[in-house]
JSON list of C-alpha atoms in Angstrom, two decimals:
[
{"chain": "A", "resi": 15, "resn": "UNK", "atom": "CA", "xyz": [22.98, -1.59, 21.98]},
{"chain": "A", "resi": 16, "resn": "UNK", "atom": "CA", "xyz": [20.36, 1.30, 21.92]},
{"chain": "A", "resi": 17, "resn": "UNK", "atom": "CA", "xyz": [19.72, 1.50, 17.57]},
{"chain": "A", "resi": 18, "resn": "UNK", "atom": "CA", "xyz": [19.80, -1.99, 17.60]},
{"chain": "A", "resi": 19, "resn": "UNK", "atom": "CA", "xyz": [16.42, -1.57, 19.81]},
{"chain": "A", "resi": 20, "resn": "UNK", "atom": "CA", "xyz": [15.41, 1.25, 17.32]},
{"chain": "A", "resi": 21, "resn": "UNK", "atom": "CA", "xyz": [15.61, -0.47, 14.54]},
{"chain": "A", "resi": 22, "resn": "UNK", "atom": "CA", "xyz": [13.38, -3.84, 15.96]},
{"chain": "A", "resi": 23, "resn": "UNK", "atom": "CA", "xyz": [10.89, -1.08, 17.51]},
{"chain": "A", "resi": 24, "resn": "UNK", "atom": "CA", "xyz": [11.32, 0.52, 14.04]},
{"chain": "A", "resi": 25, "resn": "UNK", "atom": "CA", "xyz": [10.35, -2.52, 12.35]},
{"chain": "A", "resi": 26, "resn": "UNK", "atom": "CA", "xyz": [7.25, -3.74, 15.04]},
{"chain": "A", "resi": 27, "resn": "UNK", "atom": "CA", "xyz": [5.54, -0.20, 14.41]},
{"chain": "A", "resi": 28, "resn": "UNK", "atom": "CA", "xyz": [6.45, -0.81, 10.54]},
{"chain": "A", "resi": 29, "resn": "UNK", "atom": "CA", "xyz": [4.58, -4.30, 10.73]},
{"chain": "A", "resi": 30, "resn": "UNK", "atom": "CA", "xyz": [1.91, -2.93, 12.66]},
{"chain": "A", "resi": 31, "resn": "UNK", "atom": "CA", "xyz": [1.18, -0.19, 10.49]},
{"chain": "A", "resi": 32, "resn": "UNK", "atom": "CA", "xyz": [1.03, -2.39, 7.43]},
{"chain": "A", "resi": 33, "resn": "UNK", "atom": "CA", "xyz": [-1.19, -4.94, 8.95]},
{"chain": "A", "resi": 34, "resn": "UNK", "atom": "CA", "xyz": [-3.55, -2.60, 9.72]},
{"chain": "A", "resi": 35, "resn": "UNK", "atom": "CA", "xyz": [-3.55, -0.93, 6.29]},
{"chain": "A", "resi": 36, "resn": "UNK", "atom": "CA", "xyz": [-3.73, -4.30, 4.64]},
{"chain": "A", "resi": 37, "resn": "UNK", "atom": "CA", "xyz": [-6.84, -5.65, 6.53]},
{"chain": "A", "resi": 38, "resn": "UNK", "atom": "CA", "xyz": [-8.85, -2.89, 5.59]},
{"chain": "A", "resi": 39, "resn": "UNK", "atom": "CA", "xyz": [-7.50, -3.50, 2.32]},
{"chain": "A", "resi": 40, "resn": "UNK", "atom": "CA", "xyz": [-8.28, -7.23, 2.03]},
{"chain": "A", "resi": 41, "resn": "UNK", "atom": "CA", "xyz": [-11.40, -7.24, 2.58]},
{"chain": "A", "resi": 42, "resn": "UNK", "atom": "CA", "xyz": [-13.12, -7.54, -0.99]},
{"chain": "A", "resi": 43, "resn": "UNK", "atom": "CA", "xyz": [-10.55, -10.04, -1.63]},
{"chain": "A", "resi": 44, "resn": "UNK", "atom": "CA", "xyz": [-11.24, -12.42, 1.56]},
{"chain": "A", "resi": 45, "resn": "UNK", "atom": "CA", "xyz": [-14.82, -12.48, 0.31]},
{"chain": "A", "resi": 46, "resn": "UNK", "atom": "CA", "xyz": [-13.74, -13.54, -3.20]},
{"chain": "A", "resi": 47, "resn": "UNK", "atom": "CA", "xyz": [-11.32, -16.25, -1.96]},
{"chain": "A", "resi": 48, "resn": "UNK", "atom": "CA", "xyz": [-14.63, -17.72, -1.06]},
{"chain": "A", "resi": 49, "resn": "UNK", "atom": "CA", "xyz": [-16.37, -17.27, -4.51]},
{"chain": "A", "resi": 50, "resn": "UNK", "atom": "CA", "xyz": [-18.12, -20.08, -5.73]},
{"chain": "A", "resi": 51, "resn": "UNK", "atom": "CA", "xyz": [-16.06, -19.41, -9.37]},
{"chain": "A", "resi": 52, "resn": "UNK", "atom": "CA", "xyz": [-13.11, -21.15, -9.41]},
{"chain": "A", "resi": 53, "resn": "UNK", "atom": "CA", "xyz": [-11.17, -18.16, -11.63]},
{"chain": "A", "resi": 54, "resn": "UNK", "atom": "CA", "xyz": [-12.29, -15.61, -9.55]},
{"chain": "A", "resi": 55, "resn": "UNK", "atom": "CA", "xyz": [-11.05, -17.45, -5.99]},
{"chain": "A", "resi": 56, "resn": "UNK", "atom": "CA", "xyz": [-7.87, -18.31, -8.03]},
{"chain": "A", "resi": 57, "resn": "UNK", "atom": "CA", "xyz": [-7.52, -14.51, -8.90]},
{"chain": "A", "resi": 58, "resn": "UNK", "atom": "CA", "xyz": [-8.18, -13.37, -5.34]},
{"chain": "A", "resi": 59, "resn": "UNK", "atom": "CA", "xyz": [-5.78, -15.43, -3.80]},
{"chain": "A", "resi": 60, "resn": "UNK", "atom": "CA", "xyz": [-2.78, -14.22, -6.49]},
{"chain": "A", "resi": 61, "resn": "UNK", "atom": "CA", "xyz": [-3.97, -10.76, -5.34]},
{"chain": "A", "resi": 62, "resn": "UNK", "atom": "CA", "xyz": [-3.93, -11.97, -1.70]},
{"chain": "A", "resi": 63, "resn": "UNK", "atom": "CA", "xyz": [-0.24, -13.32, -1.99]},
{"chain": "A", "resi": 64, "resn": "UNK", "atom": "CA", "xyz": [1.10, -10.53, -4.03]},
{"chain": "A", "resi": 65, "resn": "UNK", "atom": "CA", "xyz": [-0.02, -8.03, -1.39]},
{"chain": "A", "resi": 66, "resn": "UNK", "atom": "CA", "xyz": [1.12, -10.23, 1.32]},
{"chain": "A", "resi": 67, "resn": "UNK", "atom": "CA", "xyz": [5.13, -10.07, -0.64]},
{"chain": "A", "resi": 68, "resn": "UNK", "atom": "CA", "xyz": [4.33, -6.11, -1.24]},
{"chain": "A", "resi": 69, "resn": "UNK", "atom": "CA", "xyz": [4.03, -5.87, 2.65]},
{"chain": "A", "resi": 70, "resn": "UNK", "atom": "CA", "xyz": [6.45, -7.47, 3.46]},
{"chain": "A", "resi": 71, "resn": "UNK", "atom": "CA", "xyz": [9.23, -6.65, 1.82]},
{"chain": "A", "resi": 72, "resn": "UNK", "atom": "CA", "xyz": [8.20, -3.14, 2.90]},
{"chain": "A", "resi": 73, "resn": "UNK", "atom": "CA", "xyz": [8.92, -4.20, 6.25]},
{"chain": "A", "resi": 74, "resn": "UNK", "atom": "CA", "xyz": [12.39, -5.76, 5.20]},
{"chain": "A", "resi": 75, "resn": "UNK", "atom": "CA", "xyz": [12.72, -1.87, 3.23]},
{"chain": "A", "resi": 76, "resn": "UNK", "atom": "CA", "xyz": [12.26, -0.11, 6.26]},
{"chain": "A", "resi": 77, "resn": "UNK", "atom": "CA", "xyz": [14.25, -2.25, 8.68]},
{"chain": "A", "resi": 78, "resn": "UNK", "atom": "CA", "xyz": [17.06, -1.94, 6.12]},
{"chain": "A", "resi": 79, "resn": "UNK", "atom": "CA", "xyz": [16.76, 1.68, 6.34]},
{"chain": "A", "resi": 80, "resn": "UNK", "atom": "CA", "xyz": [17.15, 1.76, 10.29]},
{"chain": "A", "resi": 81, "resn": "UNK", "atom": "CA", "xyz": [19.73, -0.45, 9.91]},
{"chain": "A", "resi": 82, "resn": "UNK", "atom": "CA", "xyz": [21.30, 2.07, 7.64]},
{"chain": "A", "resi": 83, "resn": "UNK", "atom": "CA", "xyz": [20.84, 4.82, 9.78]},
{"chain": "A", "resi": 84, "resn": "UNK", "atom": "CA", "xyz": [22.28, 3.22, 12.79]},
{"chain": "A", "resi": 85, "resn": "UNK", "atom": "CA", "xyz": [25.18, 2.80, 11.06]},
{"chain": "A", "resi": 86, "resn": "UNK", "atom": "CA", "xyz": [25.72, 5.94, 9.82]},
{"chain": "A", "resi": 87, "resn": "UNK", "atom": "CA", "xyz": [24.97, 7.29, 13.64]},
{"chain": "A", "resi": 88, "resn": "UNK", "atom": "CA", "xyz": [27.60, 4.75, 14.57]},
{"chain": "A", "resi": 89, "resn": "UNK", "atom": "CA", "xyz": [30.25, 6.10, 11.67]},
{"chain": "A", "resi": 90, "resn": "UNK", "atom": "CA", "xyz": [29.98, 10.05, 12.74]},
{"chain": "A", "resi": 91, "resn": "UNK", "atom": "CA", "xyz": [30.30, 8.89, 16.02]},
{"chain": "A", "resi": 92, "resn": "UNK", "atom": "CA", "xyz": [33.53, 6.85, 15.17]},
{"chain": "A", "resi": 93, "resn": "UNK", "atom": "CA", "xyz": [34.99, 10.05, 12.97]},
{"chain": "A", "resi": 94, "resn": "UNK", "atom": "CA", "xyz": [34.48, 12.08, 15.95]},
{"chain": "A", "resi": 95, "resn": "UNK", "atom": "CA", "xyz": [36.45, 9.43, 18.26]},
{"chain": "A", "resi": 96, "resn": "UNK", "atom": "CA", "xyz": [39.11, 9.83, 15.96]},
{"chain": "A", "resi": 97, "resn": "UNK", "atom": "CA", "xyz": [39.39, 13.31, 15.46]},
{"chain": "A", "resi": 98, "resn": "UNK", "atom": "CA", "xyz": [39.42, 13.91, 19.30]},
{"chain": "A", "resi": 99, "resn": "UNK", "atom": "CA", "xyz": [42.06, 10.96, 19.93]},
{"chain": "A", "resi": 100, "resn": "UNK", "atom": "CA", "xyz": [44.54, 12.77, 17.32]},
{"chain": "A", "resi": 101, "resn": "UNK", "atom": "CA", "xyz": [43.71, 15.86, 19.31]},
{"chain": "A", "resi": 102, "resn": "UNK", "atom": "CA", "xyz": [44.65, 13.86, 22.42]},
{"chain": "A", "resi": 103, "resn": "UNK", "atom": "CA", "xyz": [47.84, 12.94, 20.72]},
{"chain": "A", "resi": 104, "resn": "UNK", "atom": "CA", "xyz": [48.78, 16.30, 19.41]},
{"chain": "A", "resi": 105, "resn": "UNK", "atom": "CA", "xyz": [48.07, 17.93, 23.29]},
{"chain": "A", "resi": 106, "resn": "UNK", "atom": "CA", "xyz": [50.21, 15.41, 24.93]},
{"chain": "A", "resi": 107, "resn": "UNK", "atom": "CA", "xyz": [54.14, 16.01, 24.46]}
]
């Protein structure tokens, strides 16, 4: 089913988009994970986690939305099905 395949090629480009966004991102934060001060390592990881959900559920938000749009494709294509099977009907004594 072709926007089935859209919306998994929708969501690799998504996740590979992110993850290259979010390692350049990171980066101050991988080096604190590794602070000698137990706060700050604490902190960094709650940082690291929340943007790790954040990402995430971006992905989930944009596979939703090709989801979406597939099946609105799918519903115009079914209205237009129907209007040209009542035409069909009409036409044919």
């Amino acid at each position: 089913m072709p926007t089935f395949s859209f919306s998994h090629t929708l969501l690799l480009v998504s996740a590979f988009a992110l993850a290259s966004c979010q390692s350049g991102a990171d980066t101050p934060v991988a080096t604190d994970l590794n602070s000698t001060n137990p706060a700050v390592a604490e902190q960094a990881r709650k940082v690291q986690e929340l943007s790790t959900q954040i990402e995430r559920q971006k992905a989930v938000i944009e596979t939703e939305k090709a989801k979406l749009t597939a099946i609105e494709q799918q519903l115009e294509g079914s209205r237009q099905n129907l209007e040209g099977i009542k035409k069909e009907v009409q036409a044919t004594p």
